[in-house]
PDB file as gemmi writes it, atoms N, CA and C in Angstrom:
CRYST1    1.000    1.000    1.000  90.00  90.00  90.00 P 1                      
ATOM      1  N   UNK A   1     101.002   5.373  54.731  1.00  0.00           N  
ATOM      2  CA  UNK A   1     100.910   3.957  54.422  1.00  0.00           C  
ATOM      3  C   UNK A   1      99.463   3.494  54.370  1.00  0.00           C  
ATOM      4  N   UNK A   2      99.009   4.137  55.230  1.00  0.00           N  
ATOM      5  CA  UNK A   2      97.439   3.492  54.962  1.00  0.00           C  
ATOM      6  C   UNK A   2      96.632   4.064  54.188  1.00  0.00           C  
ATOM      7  N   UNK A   3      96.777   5.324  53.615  1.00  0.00           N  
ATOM      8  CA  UNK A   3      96.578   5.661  51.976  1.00  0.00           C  
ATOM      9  C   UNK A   3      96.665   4.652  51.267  1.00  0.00           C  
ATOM     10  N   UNK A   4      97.718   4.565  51.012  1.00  0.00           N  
ATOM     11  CA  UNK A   4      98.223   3.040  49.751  1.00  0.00           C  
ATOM     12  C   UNK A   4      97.354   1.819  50.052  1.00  0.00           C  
ATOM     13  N   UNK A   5      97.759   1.498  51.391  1.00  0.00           N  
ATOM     14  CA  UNK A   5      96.505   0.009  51.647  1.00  0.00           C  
ATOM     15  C   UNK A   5      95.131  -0.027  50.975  1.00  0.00           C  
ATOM     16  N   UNK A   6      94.038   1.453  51.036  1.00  0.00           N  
ATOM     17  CA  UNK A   6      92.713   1.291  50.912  1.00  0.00           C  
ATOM     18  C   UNK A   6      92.630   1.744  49.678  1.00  0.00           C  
ATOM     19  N   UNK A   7      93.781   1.955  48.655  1.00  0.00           N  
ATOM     20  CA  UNK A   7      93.796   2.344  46.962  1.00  0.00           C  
ATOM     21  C   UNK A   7      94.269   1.261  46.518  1.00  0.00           C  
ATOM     22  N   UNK A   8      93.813   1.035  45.181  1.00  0.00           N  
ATOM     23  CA  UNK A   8      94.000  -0.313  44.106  1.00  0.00           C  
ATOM     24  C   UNK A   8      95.000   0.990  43.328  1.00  0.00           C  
ATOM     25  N   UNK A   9      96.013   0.106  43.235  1.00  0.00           N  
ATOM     26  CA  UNK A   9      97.725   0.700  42.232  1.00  0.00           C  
ATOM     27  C   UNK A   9      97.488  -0.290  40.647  1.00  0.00           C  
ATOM     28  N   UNK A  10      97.394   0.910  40.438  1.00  0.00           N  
ATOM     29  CA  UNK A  10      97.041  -0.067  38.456  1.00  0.00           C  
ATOM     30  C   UNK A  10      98.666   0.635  37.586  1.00  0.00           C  
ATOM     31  N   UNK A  11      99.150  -0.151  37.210  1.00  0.00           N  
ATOM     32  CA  UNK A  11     100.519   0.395  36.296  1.00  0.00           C  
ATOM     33  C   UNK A  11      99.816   1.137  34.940  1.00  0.00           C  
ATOM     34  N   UNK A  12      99.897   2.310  34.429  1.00  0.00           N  
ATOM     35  CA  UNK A  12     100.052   2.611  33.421  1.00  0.00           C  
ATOM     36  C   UNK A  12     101.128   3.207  32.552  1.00  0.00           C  
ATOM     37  N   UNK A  13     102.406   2.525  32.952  1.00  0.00           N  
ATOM     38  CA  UNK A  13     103.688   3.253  32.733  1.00  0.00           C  
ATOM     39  C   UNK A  13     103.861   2.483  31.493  1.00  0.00           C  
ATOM     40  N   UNK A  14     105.004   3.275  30.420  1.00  0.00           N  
ATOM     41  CA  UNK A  14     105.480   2.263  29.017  1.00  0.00           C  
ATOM     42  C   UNK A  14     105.783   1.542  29.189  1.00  0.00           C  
ATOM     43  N   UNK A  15     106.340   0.511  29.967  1.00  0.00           N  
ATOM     44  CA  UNK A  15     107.736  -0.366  30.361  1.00  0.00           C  
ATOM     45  C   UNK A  15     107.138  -1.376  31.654  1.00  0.00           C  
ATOM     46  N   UNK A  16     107.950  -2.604  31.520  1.00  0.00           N  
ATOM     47  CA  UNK A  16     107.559  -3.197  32.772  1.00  0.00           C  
ATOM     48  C   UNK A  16     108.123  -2.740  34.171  1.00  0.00           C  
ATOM     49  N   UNK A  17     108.796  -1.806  33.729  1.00  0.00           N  
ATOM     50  CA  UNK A  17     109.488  -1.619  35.176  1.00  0.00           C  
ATOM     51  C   UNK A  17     108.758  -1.081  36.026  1.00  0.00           C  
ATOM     52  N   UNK A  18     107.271  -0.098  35.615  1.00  0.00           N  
ATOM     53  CA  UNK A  18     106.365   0.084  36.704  1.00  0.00           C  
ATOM     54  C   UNK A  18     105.889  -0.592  37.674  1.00  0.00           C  
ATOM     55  N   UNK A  19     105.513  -1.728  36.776  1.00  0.00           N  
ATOM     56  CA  UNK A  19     104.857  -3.034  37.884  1.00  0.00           C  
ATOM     57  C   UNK A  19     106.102  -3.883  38.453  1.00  0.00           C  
ATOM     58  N   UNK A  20     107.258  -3.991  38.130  1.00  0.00           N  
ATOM     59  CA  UNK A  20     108.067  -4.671  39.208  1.00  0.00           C  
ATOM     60  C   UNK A  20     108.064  -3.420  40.109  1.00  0.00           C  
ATOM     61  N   UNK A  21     108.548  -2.408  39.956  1.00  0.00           N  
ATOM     62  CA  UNK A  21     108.202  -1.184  40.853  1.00  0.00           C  
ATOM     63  C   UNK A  21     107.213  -1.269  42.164  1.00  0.00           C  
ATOM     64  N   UNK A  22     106.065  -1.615  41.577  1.00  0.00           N  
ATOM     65  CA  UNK A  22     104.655  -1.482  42.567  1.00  0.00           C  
ATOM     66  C   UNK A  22     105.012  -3.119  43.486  1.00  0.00           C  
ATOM     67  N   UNK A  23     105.535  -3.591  42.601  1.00  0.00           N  
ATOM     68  CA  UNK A  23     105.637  -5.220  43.213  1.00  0.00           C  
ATOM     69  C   UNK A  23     106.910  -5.035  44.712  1.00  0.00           C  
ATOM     70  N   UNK A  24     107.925  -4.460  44.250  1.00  0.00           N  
ATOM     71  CA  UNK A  24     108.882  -4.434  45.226  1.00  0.00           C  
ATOM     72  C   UNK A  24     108.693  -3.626  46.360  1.00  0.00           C  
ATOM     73  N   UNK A  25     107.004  -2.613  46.327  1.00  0.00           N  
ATOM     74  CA  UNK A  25     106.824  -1.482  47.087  1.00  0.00           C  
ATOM     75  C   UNK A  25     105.618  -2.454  47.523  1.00  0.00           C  
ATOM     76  N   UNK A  26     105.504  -3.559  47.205  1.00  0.00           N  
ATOM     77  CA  UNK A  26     104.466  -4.277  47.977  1.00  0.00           C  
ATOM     78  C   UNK A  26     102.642  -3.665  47.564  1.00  0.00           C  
ATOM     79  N   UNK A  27     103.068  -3.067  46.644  1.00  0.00           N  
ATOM     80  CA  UNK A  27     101.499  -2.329  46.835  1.00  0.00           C  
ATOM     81  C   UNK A  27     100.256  -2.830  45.669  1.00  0.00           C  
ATOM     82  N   UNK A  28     101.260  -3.571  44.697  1.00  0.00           N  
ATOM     83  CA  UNK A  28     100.652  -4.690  43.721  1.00  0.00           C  
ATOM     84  C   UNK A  28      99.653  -5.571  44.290  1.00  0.00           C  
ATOM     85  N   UNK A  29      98.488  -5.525  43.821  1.00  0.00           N  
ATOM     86  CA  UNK A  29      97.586  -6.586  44.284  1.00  0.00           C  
ATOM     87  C   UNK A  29      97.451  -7.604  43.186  1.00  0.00           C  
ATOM     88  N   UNK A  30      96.895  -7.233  42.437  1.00  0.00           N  
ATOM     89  CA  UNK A  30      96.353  -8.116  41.281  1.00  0.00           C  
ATOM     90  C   UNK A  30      96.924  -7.429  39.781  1.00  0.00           C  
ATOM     91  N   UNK A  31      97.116  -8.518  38.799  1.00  0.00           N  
ATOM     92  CA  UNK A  31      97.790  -8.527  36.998  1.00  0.00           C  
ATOM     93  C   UNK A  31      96.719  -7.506  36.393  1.00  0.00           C  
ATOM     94  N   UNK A  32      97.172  -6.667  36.059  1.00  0.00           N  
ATOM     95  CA  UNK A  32      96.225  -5.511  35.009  1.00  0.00           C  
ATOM     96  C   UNK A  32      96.821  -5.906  33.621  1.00  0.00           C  
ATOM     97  N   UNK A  33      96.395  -5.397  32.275  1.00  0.00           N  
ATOM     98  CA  UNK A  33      96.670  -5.640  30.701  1.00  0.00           C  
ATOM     99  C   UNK A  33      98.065  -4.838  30.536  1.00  0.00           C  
ATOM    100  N   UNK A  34      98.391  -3.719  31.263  1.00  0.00           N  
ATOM    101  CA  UNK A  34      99.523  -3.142  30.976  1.00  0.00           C  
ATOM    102  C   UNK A  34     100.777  -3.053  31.699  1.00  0.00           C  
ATOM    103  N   UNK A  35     100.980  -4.667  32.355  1.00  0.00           N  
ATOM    104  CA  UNK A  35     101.999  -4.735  33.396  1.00  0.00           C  
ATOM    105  C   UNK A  35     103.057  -5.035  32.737  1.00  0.00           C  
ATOM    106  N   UNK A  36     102.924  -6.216  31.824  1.00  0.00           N  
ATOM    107  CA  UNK A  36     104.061  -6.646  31.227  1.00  0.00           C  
ATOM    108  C   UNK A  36     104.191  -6.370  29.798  1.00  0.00           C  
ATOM    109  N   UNK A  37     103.636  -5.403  29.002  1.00  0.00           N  
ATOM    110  CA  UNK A  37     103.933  -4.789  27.634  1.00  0.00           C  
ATOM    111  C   UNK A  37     104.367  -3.272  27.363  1.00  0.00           C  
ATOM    112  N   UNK A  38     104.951  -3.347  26.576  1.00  0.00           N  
ATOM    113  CA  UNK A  38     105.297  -1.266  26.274  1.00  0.00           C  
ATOM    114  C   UNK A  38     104.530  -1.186  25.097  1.00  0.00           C  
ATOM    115  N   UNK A  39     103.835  -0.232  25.969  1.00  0.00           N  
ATOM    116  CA  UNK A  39     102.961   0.815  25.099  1.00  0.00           C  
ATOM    117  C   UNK A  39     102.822   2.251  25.438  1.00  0.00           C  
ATOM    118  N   UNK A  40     102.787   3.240  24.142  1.00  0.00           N  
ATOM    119  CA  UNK A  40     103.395   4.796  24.130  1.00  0.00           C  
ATOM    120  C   UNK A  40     101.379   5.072  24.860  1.00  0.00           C  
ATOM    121  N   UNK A  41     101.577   6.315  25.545  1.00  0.00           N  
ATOM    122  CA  UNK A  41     100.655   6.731  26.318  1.00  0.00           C  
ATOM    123  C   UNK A  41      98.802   7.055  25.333  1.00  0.00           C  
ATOM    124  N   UNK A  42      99.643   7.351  24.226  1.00  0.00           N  
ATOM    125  CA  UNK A  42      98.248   7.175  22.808  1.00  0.00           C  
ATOM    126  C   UNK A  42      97.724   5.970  22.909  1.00  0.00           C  
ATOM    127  N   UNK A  43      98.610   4.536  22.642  1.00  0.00           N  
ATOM    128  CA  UNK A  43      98.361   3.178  22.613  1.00  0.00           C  
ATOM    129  C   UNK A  43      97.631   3.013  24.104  1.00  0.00           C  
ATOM    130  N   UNK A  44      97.316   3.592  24.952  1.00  0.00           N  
ATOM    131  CA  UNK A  44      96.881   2.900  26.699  1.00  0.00           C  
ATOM    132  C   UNK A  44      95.760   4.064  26.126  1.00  0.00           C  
ATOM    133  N   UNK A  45      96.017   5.248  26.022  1.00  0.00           N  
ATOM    134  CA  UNK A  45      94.553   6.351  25.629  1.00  0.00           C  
ATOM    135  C   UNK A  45      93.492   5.397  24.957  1.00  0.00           C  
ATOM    136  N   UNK A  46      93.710   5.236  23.835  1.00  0.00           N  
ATOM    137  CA  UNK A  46      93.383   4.206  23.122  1.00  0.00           C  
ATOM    138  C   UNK A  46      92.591   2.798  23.043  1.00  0.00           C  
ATOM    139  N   UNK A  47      93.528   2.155  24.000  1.00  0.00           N  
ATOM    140  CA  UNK A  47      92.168   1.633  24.958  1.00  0.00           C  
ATOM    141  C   UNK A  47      91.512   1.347  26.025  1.00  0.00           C  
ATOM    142  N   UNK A  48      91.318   2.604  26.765  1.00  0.00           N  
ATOM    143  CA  UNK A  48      90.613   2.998  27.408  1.00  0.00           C  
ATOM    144  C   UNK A  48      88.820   3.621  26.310  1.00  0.00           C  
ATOM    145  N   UNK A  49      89.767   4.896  25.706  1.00  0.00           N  
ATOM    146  CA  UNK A  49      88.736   5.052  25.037  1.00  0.00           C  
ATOM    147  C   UNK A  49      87.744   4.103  23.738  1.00  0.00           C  
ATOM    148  N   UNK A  50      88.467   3.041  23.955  1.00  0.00           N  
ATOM    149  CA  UNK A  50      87.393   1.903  22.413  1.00  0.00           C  
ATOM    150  C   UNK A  50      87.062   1.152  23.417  1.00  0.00           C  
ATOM    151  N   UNK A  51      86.927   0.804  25.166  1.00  0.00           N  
ATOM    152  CA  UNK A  51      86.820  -0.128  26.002  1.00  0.00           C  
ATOM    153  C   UNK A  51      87.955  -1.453  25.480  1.00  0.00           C  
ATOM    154  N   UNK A  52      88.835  -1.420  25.129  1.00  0.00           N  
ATOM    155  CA  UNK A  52      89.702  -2.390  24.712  1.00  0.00           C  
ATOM    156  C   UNK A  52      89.105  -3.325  23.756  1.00  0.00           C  
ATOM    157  N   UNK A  53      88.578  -2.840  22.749  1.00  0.00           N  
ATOM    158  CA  UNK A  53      88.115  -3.672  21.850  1.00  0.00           C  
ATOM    159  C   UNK A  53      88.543  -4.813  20.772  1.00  0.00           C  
ATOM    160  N   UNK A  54      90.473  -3.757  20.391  1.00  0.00           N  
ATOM    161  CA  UNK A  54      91.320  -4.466  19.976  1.00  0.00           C  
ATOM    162  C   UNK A  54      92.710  -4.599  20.589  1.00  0.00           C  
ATOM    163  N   UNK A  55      92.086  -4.599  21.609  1.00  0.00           N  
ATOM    164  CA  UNK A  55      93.579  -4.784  22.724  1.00  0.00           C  
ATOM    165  C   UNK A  55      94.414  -5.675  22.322  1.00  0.00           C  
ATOM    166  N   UNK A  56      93.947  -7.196  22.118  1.00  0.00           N  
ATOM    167  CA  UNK A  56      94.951  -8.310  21.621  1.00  0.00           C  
ATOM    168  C   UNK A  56      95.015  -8.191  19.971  1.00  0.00           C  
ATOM    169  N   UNK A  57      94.989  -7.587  19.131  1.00  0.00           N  
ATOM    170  CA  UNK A  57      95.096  -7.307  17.810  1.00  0.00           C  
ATOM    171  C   UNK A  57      96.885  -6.041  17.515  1.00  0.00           C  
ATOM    172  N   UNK A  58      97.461  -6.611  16.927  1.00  0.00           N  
ATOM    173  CA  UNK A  58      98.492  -5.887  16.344  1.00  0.00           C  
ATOM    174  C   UNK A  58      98.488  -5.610  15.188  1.00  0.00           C  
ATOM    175  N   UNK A  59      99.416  -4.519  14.369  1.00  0.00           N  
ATOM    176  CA  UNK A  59      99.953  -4.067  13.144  1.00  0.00           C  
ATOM    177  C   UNK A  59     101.461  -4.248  12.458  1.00  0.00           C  
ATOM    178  N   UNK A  60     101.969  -5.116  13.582  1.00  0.00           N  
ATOM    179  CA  UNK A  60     103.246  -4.885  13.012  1.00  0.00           C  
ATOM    180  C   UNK A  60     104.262  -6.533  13.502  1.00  0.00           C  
ATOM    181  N   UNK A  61     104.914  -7.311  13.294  1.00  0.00           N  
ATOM    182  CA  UNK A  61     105.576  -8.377  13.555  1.00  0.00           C  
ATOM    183  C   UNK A  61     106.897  -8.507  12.568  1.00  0.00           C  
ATOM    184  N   UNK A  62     107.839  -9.532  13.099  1.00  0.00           N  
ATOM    185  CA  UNK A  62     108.947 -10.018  13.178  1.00  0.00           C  
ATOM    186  C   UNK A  62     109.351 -11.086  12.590  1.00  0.00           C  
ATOM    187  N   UNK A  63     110.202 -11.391  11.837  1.00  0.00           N  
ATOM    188  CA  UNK A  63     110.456 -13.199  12.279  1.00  0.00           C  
ATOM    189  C   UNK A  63     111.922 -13.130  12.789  1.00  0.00           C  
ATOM    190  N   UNK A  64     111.901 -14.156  13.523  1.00  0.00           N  
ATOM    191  CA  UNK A  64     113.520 -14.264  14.184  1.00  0.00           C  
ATOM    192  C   UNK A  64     113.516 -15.946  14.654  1.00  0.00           C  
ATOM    193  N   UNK A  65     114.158 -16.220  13.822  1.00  0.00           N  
ATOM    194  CA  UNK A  65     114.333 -17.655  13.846  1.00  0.00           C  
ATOM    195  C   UNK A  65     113.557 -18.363  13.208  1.00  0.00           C  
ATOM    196  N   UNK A  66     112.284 -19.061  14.299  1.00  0.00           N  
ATOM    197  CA  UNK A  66     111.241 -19.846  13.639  1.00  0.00           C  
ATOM    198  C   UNK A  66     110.190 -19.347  14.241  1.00  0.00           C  
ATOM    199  N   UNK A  67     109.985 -18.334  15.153  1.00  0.00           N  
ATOM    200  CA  UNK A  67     109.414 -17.604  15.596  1.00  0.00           C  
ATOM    201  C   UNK A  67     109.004 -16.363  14.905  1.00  0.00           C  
ATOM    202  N   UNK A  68     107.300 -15.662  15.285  1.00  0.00           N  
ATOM    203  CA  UNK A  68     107.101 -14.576  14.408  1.00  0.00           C  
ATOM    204  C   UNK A  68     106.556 -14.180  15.936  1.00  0.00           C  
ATOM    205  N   UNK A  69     107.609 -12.481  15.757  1.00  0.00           N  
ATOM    206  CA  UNK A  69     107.478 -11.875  17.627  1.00  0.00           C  
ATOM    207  C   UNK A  69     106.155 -10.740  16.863  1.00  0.00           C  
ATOM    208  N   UNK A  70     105.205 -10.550  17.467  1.00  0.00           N  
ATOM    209  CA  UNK A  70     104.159  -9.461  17.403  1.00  0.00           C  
ATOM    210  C   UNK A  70     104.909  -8.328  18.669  1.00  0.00           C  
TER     211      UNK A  70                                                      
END                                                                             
């Protein structure tokens, strides 16, 4: 347990279920960029390696309703 205390837990899993994960194990401190989106392990490679340059930039969207989902 006191391993975990003096390490910062960063989610890099596809899915949000990592970070409710870390959240229910109490070991969540603070919101990282990849808590609440799915992205395949290339897409997180990705930006790491450009320093997140186009992190908030997409290729691909929706419309559903009156809404356009990115």
């Amino acid at each position: 347990a006191s391993f975990v205390g003096n390490c910062e837990v960063i989610s890099l899993g596809c899915y949000s279920t990592i970070c409710q994960a870390f959240k229910l194990l109490k070991v969540r401190q603070r919101a990282y960029p990849f808590d609440w989106v799915r992205s395949s392990m290339e897409g997180i490679m990705h930006c790491f390696n450009t320093d997140f340059e186009d992190f908030l930039t997409y290729t691909a969207s929706r419309q559903e309703d009156d809404l356009t989902v990115c």
